[in-house]
PDB file of C-alpha atoms and ligand atoms in Angstrom:
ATOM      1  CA  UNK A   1       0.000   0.000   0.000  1.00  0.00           C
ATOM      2  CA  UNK A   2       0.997   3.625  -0.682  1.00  0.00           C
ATOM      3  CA  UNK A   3      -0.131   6.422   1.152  1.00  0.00           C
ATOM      4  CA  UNK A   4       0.108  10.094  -0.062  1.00  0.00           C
ATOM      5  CA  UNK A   5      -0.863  12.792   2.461  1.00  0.00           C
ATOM      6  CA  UNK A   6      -1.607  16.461   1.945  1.00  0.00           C
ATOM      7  CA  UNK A   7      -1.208  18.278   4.776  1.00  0.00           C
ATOM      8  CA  UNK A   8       0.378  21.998   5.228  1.00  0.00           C
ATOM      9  CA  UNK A   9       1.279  20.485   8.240  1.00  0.00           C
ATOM     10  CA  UNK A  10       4.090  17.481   6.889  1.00  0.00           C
ATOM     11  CA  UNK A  11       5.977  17.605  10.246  1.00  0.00           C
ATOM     12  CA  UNK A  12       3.189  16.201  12.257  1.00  0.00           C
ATOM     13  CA  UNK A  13       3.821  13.016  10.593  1.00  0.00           C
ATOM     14  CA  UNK A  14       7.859  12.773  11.293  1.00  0.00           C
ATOM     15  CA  UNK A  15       7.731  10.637  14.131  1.00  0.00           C
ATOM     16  CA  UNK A  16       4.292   8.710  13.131  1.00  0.00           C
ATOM     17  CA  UNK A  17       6.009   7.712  10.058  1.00  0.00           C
ATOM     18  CA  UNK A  18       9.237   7.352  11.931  1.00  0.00           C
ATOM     19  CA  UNK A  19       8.601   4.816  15.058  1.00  0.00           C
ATOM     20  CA  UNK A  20       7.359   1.016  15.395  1.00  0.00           C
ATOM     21  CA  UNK A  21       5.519  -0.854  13.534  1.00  0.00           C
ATOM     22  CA  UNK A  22       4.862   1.474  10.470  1.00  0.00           C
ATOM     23  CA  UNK A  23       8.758   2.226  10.393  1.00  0.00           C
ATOM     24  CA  UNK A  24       9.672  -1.648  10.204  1.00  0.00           C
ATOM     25  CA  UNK A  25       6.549  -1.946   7.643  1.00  0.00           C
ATOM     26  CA  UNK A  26       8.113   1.126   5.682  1.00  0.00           C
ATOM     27  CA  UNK A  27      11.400  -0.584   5.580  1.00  0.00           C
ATOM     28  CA  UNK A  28      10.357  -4.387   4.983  1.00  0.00           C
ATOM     29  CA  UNK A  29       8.533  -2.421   1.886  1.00  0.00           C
ATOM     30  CA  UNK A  30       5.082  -3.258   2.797  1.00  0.00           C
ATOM     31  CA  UNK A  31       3.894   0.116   2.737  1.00  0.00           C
ATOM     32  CA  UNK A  32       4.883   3.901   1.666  1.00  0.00           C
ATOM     33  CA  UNK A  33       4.067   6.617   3.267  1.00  0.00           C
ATOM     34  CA  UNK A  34       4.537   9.872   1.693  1.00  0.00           C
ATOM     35  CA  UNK A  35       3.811  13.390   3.213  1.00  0.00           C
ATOM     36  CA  UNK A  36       3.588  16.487   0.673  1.00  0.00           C
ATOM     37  CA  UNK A  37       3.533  19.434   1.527  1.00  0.00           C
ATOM     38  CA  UNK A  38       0.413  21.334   0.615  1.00  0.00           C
ATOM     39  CA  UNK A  39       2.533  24.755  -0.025  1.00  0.00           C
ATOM     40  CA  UNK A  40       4.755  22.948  -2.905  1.00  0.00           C
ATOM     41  CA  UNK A  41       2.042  22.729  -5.237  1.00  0.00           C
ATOM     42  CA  UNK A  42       1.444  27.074  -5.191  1.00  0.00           C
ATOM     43  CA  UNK A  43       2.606  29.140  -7.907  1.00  0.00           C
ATOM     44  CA  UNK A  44       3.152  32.538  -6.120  1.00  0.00           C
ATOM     45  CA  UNK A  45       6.228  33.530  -3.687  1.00  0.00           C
ATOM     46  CA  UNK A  46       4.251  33.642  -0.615  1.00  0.00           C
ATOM     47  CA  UNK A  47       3.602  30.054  -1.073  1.00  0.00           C
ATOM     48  CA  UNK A  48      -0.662  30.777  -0.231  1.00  0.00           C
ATOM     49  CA  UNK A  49      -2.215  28.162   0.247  1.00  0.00           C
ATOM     50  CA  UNK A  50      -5.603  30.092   1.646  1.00  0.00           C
ATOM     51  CA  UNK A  51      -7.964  32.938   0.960  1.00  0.00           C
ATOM     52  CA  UNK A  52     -11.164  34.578   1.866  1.00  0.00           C
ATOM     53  CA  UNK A  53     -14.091  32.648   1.034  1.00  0.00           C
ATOM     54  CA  UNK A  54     -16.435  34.631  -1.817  1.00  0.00           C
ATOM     55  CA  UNK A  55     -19.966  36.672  -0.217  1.00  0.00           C
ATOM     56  CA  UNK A  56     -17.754  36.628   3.233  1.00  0.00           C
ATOM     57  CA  UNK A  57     -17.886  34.946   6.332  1.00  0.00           C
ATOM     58  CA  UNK A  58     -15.193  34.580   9.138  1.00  0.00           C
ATOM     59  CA  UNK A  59     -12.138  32.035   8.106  1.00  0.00           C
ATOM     60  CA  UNK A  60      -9.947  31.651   4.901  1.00  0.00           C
ATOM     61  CA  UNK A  61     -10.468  28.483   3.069  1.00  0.00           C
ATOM     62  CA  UNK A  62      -8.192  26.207   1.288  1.00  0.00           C
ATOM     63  CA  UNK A  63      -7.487  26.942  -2.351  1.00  0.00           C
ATOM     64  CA  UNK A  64      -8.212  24.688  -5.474  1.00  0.00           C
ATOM     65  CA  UNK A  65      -5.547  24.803  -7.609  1.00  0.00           C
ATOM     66  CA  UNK A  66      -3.005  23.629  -5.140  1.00  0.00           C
ATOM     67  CA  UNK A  67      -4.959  20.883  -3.859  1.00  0.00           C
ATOM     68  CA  UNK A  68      -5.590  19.311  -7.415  1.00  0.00           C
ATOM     69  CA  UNK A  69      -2.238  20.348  -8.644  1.00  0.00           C
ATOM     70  CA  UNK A  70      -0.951  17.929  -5.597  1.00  0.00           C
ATOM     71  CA  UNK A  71      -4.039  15.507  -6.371  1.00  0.00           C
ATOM     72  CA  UNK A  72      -2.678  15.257 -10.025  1.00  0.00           C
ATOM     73  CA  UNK A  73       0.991  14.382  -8.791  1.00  0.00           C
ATOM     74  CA  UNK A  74       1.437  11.628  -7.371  1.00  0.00           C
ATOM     75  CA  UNK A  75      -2.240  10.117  -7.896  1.00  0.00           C
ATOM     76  CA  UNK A  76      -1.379   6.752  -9.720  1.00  0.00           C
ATOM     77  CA  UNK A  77      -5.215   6.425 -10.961  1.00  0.00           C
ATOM     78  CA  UNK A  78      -7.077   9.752 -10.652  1.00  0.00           C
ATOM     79  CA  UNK A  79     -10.468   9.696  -9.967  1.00  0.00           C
ATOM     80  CA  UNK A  80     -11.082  12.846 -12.519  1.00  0.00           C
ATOM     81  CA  UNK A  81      -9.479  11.234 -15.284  1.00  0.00           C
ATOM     82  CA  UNK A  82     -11.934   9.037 -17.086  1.00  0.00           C
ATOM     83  CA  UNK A  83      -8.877   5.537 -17.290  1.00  0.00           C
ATOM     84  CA  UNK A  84      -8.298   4.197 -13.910  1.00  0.00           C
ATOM     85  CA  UNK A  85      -5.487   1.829 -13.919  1.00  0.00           C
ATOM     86  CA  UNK A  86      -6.319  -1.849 -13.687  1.00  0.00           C
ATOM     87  CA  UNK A  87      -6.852  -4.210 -10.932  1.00  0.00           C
ATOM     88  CA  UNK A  88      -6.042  -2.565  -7.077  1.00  0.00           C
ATOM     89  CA  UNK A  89      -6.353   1.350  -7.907  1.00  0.00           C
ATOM     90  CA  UNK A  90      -5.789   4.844  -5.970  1.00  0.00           C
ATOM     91  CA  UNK A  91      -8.793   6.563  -3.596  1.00  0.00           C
ATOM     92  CA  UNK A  92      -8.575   9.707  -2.935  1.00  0.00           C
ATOM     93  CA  UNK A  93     -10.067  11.012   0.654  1.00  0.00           C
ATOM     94  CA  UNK A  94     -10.904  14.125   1.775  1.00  0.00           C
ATOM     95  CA  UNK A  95     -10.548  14.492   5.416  1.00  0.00           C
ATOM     96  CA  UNK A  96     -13.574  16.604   7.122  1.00  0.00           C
ATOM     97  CA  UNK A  97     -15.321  16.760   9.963  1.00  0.00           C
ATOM     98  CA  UNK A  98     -18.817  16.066   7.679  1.00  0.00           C
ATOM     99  CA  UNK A  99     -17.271  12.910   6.280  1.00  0.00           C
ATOM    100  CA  UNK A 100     -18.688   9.644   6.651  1.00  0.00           C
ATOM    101  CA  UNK A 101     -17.418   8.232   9.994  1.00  0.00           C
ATOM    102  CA  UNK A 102     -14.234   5.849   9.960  1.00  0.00           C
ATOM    103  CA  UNK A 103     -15.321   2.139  11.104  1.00  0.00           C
ATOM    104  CA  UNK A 104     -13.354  -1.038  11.140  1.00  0.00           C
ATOM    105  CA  UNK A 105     -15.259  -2.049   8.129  1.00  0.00           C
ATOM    106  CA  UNK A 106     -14.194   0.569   6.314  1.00  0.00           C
ATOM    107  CA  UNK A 107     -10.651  -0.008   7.509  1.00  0.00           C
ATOM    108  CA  UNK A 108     -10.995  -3.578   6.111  1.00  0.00           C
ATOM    109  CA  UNK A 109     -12.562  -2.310   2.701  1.00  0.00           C
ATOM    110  CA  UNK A 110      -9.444   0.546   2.475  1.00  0.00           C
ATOM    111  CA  UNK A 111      -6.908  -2.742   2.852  1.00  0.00           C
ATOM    112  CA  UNK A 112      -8.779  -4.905   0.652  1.00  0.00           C
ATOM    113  CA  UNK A 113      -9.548  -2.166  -2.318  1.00  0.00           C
ATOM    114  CA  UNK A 114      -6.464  -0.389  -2.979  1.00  0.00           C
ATOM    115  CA  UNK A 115      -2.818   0.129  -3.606  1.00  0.00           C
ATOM    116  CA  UNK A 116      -2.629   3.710  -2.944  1.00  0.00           C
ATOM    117  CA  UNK A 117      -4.996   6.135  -0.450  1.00  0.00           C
ATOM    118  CA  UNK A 118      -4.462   9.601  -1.266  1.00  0.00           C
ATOM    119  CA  UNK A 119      -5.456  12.105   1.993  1.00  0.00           C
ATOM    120  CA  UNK A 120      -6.073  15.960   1.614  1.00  0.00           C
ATOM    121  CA  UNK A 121      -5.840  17.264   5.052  1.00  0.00           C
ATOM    122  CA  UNK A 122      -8.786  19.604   5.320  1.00  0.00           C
ATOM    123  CA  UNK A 123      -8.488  22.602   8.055  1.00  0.00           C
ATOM    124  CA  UNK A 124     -11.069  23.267  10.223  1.00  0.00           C
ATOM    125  CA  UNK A 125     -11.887  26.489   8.161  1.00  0.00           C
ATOM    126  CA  UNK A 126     -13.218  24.792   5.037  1.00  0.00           C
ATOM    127  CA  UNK A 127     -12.071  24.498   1.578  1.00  0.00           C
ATOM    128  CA  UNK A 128     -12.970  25.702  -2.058  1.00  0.00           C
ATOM    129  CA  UNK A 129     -15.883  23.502  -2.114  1.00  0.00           C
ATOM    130  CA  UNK A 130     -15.082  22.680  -6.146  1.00  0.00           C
ATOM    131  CA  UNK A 131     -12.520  20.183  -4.579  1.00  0.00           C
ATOM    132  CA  UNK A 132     -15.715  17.760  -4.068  1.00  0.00           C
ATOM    133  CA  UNK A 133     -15.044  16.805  -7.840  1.00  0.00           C
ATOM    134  CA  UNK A 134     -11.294  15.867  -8.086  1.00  0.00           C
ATOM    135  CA  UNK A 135     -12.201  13.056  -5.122  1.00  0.00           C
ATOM    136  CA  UNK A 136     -13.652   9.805  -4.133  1.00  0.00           C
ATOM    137  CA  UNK A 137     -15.110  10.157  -0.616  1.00  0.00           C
ATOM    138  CA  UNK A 138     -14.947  12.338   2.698  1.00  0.00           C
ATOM    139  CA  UNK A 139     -13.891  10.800   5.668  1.00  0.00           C
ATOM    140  CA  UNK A 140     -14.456  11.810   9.194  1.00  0.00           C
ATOM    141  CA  UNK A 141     -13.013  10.331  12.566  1.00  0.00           C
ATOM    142  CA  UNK A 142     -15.871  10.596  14.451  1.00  0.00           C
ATOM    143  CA  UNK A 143     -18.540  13.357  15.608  1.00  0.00           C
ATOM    144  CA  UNK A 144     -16.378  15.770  16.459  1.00  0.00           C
ATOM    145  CA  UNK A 145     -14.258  18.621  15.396  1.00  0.00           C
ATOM    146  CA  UNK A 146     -10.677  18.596  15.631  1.00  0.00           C
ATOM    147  CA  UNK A 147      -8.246  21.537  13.699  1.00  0.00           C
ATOM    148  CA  UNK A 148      -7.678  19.677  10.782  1.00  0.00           C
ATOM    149  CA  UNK A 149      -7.465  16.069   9.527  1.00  0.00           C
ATOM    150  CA  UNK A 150      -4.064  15.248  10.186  1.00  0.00           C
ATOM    151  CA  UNK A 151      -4.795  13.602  12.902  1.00  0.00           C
ATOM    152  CA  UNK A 152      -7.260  11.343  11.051  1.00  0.00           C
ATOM    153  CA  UNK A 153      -5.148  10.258   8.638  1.00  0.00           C
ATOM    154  CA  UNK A 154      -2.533   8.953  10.955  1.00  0.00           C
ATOM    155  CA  UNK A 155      -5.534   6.852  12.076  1.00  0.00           C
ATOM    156  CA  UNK A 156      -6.376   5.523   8.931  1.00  0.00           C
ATOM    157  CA  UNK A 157      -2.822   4.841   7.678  1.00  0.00           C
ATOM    158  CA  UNK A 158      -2.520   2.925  11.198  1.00  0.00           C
ATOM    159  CA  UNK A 159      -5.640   0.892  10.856  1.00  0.00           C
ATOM    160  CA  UNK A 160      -4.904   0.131   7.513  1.00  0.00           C
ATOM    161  CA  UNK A 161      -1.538  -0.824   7.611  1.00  0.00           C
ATOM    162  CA  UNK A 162      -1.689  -3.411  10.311  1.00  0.00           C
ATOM    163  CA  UNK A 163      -4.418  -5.100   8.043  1.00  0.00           C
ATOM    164  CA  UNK A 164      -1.838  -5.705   5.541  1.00  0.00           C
ATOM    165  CA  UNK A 165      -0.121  -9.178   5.309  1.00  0.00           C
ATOM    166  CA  UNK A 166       3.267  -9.012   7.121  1.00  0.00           C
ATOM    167  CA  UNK A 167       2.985  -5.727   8.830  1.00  0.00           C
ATOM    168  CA  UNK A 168       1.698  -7.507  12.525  1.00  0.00           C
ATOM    169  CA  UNK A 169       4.078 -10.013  13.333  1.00  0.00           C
ATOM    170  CA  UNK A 170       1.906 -12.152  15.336  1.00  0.00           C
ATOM    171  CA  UNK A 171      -0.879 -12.714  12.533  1.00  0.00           C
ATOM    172  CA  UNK A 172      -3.123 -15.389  14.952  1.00  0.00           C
ATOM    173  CA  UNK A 173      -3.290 -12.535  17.054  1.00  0.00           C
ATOM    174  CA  UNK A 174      -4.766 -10.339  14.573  1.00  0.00           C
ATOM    175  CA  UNK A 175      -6.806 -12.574  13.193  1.00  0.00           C
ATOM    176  CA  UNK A 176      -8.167 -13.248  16.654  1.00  0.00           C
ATOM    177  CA  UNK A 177      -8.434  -9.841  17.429  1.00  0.00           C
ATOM    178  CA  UNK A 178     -10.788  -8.325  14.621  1.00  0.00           C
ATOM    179  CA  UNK A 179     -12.742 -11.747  15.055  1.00  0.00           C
ATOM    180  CA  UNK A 180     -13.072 -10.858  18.691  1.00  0.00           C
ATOM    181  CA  UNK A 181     -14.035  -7.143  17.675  1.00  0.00           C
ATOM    182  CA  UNK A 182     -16.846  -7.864  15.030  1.00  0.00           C
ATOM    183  CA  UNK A 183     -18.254 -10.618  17.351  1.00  0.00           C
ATOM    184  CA  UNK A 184     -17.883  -8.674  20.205  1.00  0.00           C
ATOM    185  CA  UNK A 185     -15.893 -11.452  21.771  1.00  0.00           C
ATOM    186  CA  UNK A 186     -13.452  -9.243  23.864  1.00  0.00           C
ATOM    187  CA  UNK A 187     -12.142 -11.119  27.261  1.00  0.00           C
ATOM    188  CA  UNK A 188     -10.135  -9.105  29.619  1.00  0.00           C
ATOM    189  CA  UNK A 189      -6.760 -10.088  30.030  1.00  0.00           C
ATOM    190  CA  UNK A 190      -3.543  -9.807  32.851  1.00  0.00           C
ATOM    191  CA  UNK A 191      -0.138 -10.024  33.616  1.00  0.00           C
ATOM    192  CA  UNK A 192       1.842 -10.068  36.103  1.00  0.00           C
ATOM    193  CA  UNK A 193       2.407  -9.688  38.676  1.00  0.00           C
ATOM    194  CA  UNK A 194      -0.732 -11.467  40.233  1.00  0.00           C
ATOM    195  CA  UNK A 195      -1.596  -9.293  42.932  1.00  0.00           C
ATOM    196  CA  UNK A 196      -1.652  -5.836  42.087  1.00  0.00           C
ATOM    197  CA  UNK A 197      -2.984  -3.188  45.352  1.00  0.00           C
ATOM    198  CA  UNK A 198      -5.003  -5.897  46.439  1.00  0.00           C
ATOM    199  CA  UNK A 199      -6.662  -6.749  43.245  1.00  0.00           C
ATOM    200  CA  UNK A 200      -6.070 -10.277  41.882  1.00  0.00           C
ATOM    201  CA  UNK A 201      -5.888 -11.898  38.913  1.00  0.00           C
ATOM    202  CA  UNK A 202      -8.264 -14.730  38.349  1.00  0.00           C
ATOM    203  CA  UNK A 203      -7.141 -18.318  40.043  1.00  0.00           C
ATOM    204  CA  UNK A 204      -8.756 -19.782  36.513  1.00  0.00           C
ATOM    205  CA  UNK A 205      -6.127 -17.992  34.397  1.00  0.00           C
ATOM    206  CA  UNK A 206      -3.014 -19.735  36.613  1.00  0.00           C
ATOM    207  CA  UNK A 207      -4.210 -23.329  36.323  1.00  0.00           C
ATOM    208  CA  UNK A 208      -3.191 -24.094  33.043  1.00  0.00           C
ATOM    209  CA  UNK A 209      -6.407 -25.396  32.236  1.00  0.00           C
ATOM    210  CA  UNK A 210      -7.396 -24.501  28.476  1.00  0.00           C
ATOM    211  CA  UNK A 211     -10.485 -25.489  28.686  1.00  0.00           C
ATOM    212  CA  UNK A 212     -11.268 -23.794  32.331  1.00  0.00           C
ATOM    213  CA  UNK A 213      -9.493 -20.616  31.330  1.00  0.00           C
ATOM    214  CA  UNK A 214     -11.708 -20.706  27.832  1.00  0.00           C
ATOM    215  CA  UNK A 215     -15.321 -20.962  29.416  1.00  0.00           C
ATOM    216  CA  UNK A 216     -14.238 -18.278  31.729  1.00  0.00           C
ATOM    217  CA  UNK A 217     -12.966 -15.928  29.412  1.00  0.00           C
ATOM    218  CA  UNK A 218     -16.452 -16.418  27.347  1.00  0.00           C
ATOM    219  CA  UNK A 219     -18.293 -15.792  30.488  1.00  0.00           C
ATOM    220  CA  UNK A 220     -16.373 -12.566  31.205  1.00  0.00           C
ATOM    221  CA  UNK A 221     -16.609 -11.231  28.038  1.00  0.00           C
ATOM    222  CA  UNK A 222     -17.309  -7.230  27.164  1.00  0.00           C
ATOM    223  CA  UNK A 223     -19.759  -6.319  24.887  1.00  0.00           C
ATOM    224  CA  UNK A 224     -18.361  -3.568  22.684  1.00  0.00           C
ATOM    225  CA  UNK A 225     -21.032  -0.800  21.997  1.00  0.00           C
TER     226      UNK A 225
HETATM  227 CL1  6GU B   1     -11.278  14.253   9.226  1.00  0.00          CL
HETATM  228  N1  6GU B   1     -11.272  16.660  10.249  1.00  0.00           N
HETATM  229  C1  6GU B   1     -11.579  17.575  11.178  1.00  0.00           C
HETATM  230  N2  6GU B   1     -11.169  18.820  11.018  1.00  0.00           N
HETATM  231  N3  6GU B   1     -12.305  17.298  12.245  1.00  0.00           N
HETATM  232  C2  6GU B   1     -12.709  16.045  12.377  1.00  0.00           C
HETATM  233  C3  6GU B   1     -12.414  15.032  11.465  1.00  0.00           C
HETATM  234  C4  6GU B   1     -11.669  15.389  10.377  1.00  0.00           C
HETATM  235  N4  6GU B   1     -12.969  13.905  11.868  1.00  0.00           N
HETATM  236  C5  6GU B   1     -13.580  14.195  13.007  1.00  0.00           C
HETATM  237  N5  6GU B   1     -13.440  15.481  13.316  1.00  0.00           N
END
């Protein structure tokens, strides 16, 4: 998978991109992850990458022609051009607060669909609304507002990536895990030591006992909401 993100913001990412499990990922070549710089793509020297939005109102929004300029350069399989490339092909996601909300499923379909997720970082101002044609879909985190949707993006390149084959290690354990999460199958779990302030661990989980420990940890399990 390649990711491309847009951000004026590309420092955010430098030690998200830079630590862990994406950095091993990054270098075993399972995934790319590219920040741009929003500002590279303007043609004037102040680098503007904002302005006043027409019939006024408080803010500046983000300008067109940077956005699809940046869109246009590194998008393998643009969704404005009429070709797309064959097979696995390129998204490209607007992050904004009105976006549809980011869901495991979603996560799954993102890891399953493509070879390349393109993210324009919105700002919390708005954008030149024209920019609705040069994508795919809008994204949001969740129902709220944050400044801008750099912080979404890290969580999509994170829940994406550690869908991929070879990027988790351990792959029982992910496999077990999103079972556990769409069946709402999620046990709690301890280690030591076995007596923390008072509060034990379960004498079921020290036995041994695979079947014992496995009817209690379907007893105890939490419903996710
Ligand atoms: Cl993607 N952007 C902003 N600015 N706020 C958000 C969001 C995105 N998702 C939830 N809140």
């Amino acid at each position: 998978m390649r990711y491309d993100i847009i951000t004026i913001f590309p420092s955010f990412f430098d030690s998200f991109k830079n630590e862990s499990l994406l950095k091993k990922a990054q270098d075993k070549k399972l995934i790319r992850i590219n920040v741009h710089n929003l500002r590279d793509w303007t043609a004037d020297k102040h680098k503007t990458v904002d302005d006043k939005p027409y019939g006024g109102g408080a803010g500046m929004l983000l300008k067109i022609e940077p956005l699809v300029k940046a869109i246009r350069a590194f998008c393998k399989s643009p969704a404005h051009k009429a070709s797309a490339t064959k097979g696995k092909k390129s998204r490209v996601i607007l992050l904004t607060p009105s976006g549809k909300q980011f869901t495991q499923k979603k996560a799954v379909q993102f890891a399953k669909k493509y070879d390349q997720l393109i993210f324009i970082c919105g700002r919390y101002e708005g954008f030149d609304a024209r920019i609705k044609k040069y994508i795919d879909e809008e994204v949001s985190l969740g129902p709220y507002v944050l400044n801008g949707g750099e912080v979404a993006a890290m969580a999509i390149v994170e829940a994406t990536a550690r869908l991929l084959r070879g990027v988790i290690g351990n792959v029982k354990s992910l496999k077990e895990e999103s079972y556990a999460t769409e069946k709402n199958l999620e046990y709690p779990q301890y280690t030591r030591p076995e007596i923390f302030e008072g509060h034990k661990v379960s004498s079921v989980l020290l036995t041994g006992d695979h079947k014992k420990i496995a009817e209690w940890r379907k007893k105890h399990v939490k419903k996710s909401k």
